[in-house]
PDB file of N, CA and C in Angstrom:
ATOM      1  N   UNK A   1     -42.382  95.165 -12.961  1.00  0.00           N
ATOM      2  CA  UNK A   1     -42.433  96.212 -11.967  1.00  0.00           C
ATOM      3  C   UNK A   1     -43.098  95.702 -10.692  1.00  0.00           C
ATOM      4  N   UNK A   2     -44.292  94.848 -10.867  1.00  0.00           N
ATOM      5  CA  UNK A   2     -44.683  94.820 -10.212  1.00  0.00           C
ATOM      6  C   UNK A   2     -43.549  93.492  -8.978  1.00  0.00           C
ATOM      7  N   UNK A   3     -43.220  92.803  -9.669  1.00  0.00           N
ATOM      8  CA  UNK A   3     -42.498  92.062  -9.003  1.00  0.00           C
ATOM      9  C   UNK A   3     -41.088  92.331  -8.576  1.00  0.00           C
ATOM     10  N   UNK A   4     -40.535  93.353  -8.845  1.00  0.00           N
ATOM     11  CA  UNK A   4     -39.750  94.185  -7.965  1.00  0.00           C
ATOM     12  C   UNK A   4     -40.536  94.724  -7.058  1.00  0.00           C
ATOM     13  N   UNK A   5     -41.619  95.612  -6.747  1.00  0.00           N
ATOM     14  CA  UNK A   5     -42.042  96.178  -5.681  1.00  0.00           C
ATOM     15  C   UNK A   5     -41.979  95.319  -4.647  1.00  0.00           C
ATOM     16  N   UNK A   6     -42.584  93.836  -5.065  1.00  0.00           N
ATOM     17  CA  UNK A   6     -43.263  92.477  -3.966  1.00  0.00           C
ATOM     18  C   UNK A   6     -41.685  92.099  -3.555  1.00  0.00           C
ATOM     19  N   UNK A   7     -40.774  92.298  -4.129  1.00  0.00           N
ATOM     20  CA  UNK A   7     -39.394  91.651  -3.733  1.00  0.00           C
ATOM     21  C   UNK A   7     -38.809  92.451  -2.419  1.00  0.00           C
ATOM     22  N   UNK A   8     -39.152  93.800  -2.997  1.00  0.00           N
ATOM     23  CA  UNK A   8     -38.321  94.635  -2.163  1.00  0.00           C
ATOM     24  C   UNK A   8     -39.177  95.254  -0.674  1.00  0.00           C
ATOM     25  N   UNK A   9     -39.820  94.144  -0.330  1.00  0.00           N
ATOM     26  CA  UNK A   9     -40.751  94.385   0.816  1.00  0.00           C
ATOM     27  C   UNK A   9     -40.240  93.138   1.454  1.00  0.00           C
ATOM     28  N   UNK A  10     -39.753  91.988   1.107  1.00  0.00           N
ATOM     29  CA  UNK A  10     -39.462  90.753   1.484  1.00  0.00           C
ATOM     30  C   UNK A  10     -37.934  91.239   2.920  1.00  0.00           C
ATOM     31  N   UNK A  11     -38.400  90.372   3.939  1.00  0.00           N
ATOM     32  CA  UNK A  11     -37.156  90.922   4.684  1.00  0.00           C
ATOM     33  C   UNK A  11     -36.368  89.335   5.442  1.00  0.00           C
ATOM     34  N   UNK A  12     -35.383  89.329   5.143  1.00  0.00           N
ATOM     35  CA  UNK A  12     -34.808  87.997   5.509  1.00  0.00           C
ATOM     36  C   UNK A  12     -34.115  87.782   6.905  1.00  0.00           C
ATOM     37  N   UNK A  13     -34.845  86.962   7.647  1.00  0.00           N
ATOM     38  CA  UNK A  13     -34.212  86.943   8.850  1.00  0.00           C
ATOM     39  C   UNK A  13     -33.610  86.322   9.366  1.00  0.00           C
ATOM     40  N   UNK A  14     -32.210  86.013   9.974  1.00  0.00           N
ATOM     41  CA  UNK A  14     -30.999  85.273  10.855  1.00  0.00           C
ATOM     42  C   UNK A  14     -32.234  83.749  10.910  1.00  0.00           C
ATOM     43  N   UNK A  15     -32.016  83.022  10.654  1.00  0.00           N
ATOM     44  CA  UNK A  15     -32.255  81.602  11.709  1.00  0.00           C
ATOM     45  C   UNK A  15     -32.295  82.159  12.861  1.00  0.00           C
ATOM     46  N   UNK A  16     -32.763  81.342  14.168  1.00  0.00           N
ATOM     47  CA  UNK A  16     -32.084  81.367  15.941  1.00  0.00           C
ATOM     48  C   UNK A  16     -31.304  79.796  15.549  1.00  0.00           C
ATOM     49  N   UNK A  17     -30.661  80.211  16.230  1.00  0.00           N
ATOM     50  CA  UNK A  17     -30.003  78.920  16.390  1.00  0.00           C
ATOM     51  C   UNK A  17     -30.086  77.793  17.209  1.00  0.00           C
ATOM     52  N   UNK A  18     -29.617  76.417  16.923  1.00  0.00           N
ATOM     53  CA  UNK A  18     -30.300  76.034  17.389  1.00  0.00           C
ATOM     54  C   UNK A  18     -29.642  75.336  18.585  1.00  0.00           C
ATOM     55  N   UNK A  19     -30.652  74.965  19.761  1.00  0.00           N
ATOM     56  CA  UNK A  19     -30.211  74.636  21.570  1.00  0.00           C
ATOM     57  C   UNK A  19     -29.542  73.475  21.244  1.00  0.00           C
ATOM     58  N   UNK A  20     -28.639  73.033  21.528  1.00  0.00           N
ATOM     59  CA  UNK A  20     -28.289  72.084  22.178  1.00  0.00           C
ATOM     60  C   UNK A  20     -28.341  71.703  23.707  1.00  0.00           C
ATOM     61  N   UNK A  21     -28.814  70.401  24.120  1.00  0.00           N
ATOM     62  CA  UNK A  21     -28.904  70.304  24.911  1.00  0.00           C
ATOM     63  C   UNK A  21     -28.067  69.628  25.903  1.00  0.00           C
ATOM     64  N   UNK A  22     -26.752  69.156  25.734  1.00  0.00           N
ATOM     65  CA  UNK A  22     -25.568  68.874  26.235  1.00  0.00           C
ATOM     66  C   UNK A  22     -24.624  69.619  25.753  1.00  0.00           C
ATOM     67  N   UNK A  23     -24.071  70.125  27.158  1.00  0.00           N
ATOM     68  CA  UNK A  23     -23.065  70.705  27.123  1.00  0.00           C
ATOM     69  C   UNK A  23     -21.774  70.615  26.121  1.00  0.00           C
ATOM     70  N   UNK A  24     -20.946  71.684  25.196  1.00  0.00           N
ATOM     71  CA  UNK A  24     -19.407  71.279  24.660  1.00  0.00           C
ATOM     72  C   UNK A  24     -18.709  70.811  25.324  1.00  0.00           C
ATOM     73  N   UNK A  25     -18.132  69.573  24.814  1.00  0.00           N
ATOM     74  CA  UNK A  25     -16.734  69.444  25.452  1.00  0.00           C
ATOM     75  C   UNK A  25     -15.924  70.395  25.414  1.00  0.00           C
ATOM     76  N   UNK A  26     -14.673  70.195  26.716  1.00  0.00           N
ATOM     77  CA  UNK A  26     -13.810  71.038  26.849  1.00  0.00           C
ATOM     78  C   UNK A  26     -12.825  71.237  25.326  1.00  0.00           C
ATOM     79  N   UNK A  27     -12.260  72.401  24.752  1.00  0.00           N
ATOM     80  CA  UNK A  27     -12.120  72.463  23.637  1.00  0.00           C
ATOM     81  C   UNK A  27     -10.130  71.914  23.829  1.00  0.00           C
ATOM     82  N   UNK A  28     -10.043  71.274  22.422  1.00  0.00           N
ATOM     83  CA  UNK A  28      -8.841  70.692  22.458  1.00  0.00           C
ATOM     84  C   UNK A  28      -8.081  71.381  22.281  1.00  0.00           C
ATOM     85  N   UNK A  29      -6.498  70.893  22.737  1.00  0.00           N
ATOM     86  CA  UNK A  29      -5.459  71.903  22.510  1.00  0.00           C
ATOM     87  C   UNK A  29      -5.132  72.266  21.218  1.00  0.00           C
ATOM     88  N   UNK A  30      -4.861  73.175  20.545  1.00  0.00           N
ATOM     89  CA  UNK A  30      -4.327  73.459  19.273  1.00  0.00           C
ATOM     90  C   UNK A  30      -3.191  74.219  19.564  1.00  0.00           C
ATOM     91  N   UNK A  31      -1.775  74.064  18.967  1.00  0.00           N
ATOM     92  CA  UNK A  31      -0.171  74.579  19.123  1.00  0.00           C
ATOM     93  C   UNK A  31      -0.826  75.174  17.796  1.00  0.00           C
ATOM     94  N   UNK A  32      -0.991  77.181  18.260  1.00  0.00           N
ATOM     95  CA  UNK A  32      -1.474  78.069  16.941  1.00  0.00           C
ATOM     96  C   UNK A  32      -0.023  78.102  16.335  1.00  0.00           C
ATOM     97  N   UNK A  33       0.087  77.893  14.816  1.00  0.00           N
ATOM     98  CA  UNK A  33       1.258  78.535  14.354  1.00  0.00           C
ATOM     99  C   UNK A  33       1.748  79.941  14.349  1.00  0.00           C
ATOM    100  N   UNK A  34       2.853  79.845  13.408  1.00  0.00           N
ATOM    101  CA  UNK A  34       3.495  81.045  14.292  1.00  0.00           C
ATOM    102  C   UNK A  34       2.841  82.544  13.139  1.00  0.00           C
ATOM    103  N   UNK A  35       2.717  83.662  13.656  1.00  0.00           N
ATOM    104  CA  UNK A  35       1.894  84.588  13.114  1.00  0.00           C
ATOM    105  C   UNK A  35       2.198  85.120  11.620  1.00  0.00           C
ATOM    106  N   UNK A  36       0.971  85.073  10.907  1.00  0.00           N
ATOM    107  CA  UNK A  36       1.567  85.201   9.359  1.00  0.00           C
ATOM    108  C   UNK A  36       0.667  86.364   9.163  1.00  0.00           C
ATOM    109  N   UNK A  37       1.438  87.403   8.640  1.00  0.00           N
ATOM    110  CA  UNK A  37       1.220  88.538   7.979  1.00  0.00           C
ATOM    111  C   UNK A  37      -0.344  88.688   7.327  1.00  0.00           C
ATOM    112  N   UNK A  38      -0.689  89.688   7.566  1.00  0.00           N
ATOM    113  CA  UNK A  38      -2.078  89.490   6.656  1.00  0.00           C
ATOM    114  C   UNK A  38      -3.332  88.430   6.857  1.00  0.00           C
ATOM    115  N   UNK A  39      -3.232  87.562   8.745  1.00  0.00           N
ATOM    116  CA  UNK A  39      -3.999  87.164   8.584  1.00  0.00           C
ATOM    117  C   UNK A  39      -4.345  86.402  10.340  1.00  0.00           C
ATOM    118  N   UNK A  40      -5.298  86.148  10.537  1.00  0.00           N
ATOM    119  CA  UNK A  40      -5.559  86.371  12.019  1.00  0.00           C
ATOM    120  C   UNK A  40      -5.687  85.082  12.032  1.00  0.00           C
ATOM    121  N   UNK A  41      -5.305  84.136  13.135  1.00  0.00           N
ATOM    122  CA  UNK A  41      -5.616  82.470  13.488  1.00  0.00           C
ATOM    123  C   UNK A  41      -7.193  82.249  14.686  1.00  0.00           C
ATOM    124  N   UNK A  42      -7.590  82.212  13.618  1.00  0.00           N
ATOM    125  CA  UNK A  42      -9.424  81.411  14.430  1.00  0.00           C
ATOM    126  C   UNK A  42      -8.579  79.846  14.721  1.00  0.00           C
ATOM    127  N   UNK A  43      -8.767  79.587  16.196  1.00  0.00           N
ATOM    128  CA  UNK A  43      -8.765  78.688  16.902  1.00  0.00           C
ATOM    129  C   UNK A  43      -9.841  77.536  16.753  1.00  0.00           C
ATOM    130  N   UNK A  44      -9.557  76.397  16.983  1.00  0.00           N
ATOM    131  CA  UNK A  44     -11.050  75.379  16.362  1.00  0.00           C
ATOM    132  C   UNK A  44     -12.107  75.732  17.650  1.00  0.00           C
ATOM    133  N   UNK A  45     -12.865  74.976  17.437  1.00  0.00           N
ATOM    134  CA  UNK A  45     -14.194  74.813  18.024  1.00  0.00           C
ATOM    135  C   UNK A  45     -14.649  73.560  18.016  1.00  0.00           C
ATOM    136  N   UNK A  46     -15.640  73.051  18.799  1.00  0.00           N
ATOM    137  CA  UNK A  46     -16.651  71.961  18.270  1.00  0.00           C
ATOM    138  C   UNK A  46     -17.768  72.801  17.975  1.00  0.00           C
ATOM    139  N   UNK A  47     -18.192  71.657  16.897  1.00  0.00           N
ATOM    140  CA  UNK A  47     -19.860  72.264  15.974  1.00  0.00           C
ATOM    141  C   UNK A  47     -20.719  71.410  16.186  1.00  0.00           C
ATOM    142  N   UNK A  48     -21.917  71.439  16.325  1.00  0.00           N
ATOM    143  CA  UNK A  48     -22.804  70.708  16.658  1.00  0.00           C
ATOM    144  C   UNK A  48     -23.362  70.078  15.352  1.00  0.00           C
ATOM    145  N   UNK A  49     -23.086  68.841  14.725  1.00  0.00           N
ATOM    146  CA  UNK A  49     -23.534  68.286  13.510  1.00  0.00           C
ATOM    147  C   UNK A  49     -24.073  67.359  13.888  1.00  0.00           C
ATOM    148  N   UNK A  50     -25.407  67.075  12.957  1.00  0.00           N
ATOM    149  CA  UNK A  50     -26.774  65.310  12.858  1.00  0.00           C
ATOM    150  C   UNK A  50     -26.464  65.096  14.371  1.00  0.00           C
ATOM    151  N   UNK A  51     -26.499  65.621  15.596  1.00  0.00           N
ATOM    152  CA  UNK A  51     -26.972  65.253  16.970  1.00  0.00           C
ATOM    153  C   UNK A  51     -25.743  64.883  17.616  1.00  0.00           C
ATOM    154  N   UNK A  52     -24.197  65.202  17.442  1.00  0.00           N
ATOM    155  CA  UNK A  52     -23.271  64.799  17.717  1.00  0.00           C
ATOM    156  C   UNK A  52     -22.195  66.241  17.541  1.00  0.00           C
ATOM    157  N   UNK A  53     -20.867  66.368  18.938  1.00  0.00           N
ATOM    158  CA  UNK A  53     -20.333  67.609  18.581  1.00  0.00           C
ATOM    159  C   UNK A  53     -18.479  66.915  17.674  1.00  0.00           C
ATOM    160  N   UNK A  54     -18.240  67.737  16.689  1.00  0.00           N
ATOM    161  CA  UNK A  54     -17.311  67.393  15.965  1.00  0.00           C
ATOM    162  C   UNK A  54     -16.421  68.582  15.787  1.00  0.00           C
ATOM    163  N   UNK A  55     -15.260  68.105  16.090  1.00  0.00           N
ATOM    164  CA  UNK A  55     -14.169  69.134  16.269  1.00  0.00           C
ATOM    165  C   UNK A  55     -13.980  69.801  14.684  1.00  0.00           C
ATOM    166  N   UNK A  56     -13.921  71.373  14.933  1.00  0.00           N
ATOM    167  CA  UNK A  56     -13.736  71.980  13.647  1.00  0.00           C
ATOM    168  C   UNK A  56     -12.069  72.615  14.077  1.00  0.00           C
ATOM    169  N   UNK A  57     -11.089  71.922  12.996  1.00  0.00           N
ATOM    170  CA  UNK A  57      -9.804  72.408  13.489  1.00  0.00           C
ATOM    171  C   UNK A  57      -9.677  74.041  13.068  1.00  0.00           C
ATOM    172  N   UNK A  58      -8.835  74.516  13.725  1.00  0.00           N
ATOM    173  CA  UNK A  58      -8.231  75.689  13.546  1.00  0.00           C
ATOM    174  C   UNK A  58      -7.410  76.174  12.162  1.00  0.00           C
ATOM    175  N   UNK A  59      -8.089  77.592  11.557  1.00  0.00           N
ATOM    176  CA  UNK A  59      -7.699  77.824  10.437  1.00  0.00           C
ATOM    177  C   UNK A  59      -7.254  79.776  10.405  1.00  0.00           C
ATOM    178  N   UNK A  60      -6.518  79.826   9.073  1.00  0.00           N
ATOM    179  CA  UNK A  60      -6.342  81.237   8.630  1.00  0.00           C
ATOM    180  C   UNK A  60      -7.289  81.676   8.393  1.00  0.00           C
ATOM    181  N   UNK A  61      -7.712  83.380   8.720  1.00  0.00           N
ATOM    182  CA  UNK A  61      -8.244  84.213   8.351  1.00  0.00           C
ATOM    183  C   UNK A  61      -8.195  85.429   7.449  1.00  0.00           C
ATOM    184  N   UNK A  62      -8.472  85.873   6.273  1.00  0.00           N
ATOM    185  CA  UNK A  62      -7.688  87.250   5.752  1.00  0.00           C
ATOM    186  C   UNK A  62      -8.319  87.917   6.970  1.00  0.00           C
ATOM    187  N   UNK A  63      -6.992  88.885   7.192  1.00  0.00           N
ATOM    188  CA  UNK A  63      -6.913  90.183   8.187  1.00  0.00           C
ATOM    189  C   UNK A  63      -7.941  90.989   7.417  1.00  0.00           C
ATOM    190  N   UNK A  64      -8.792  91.780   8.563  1.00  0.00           N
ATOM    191  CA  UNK A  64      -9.350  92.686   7.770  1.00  0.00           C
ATOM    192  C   UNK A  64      -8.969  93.890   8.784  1.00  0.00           C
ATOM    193  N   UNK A  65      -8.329  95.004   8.168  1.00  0.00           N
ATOM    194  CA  UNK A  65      -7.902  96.468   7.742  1.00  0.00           C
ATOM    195  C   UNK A  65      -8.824  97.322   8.934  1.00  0.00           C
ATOM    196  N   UNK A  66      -8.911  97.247  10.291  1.00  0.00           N
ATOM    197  CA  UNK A  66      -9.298  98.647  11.101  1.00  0.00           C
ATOM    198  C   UNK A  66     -10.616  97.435  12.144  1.00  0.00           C
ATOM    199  N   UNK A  67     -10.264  96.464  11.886  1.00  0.00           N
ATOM    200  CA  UNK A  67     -11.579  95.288  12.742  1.00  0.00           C
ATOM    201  C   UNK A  67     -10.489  94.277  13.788  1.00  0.00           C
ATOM    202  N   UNK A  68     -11.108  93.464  14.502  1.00  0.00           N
ATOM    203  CA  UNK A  68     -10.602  92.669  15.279  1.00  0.00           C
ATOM    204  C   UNK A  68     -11.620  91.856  15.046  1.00  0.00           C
ATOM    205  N   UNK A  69     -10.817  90.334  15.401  1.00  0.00           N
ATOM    206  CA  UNK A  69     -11.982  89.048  15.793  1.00  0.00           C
ATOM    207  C   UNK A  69     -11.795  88.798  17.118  1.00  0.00           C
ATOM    208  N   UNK A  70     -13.358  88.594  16.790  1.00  0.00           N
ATOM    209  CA  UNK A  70     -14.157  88.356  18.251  1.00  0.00           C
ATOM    210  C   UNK A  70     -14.500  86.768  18.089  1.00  0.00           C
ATOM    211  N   UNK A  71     -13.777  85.726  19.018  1.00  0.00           N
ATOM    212  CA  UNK A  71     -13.612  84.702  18.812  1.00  0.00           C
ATOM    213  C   UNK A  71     -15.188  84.218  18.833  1.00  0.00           C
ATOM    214  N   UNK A  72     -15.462  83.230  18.084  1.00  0.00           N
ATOM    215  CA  UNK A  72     -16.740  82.410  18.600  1.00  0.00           C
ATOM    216  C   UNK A  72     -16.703  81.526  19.813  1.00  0.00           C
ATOM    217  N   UNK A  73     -17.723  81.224  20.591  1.00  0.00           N
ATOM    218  CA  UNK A  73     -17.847  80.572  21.801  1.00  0.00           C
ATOM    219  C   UNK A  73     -19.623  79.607  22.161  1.00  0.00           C
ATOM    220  N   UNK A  74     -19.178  79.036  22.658  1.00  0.00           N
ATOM    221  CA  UNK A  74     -20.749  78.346  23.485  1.00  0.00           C
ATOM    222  C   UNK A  74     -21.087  78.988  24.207  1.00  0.00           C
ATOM    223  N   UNK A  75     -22.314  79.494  24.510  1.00  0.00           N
ATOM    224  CA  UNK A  75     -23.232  80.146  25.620  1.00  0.00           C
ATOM    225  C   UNK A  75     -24.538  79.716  25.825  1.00  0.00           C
ATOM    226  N   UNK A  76     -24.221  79.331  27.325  1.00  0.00           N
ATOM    227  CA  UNK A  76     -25.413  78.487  28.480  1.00  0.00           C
ATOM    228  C   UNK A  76     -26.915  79.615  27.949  1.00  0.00           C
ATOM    229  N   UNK A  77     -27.383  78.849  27.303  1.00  0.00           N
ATOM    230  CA  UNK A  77     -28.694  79.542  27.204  1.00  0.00           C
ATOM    231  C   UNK A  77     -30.374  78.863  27.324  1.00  0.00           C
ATOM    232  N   UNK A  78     -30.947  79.015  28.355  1.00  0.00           N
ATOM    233  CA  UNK A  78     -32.234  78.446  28.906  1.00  0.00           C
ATOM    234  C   UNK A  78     -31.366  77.076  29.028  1.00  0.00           C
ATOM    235  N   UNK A  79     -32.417  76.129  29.109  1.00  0.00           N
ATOM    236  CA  UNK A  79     -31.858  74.334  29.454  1.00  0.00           C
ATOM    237  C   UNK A  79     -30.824  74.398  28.369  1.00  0.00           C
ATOM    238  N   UNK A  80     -30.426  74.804  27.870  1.00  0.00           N
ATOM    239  CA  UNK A  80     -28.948  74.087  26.617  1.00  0.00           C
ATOM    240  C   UNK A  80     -27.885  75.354  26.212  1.00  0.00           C
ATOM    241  N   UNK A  81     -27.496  74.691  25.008  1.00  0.00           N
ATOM    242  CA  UNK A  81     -26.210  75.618  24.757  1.00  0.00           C
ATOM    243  C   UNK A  81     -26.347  75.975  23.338  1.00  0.00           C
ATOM    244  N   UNK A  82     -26.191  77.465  22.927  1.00  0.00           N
ATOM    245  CA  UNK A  82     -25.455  77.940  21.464  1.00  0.00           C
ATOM    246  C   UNK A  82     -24.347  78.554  21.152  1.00  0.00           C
ATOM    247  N   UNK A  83     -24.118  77.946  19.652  1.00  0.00           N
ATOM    248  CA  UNK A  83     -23.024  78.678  19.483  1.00  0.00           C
ATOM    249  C   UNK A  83     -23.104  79.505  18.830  1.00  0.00           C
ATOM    250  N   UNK A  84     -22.124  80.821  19.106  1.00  0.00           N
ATOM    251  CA  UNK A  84     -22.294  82.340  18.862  1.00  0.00           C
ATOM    252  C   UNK A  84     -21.023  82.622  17.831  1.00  0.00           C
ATOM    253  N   UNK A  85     -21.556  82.472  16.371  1.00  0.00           N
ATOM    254  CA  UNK A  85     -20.184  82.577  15.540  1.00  0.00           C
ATOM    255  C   UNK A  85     -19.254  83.734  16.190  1.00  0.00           C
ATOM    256  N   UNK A  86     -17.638  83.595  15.810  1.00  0.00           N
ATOM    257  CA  UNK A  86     -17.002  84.728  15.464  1.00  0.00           C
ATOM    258  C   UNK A  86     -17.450  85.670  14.348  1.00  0.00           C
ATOM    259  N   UNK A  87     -16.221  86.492  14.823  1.00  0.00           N
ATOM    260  CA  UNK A  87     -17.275  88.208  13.830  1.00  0.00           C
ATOM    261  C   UNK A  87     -16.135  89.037  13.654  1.00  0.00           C
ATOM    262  N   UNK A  88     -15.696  89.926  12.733  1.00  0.00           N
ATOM    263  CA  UNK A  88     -14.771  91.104  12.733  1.00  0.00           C
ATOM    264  C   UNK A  88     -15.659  91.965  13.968  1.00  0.00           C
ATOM    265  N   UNK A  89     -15.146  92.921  14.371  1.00  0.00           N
ATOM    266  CA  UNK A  89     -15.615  94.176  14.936  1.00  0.00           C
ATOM    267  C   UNK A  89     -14.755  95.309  14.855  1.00  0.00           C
ATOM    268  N   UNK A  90     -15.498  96.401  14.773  1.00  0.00           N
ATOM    269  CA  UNK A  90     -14.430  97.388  14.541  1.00  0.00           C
ATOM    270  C   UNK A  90     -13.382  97.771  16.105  1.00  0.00           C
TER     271      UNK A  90
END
């Protein structure tokens, strides 16, 4: 009991993410295929991995039912840059 009470006080919080301090490269072309039923095309990105940016190619999404995606992007923030995952939204 008692260690359920101590659990359920525990509150878990997002990381911040973290700055990069050189800018993304400009993002590469991807030819999206052609639209398949049941499922939304996330466009690649670069990701910032061990101090270096590495192209993440473009993949399927299951559609989700009454939401839209909100693409992910880089945003200029203080001296550097983060990236701001994609997200459903209603």
């Amino acid at each position: 009991m008692l260690l359920s009470a101590s659990l359920s006080a525990c509150v878990v919080a997002e990381p911040e993410p973290a700055v990069v301090r050189t800018a993304p490269p400009a993002p590469r072309v991807e030819v999206a295929p052609p639209p398949r039923t049941g499922y939304v095309w996330v466009a690649g990105h670069w990701r910032w991995e061990h101090g270096a940016y590495v192209w993440e190619p473009g993949h399927w999404q299951a559609e989700r039912i009454g939401y839209h995606w909100v693409p992910g992007h880089w945003a200029a923030r203080g001296p550097g840059w983060v990236w701001v995952e994609g997200h459903w939204a209603p």
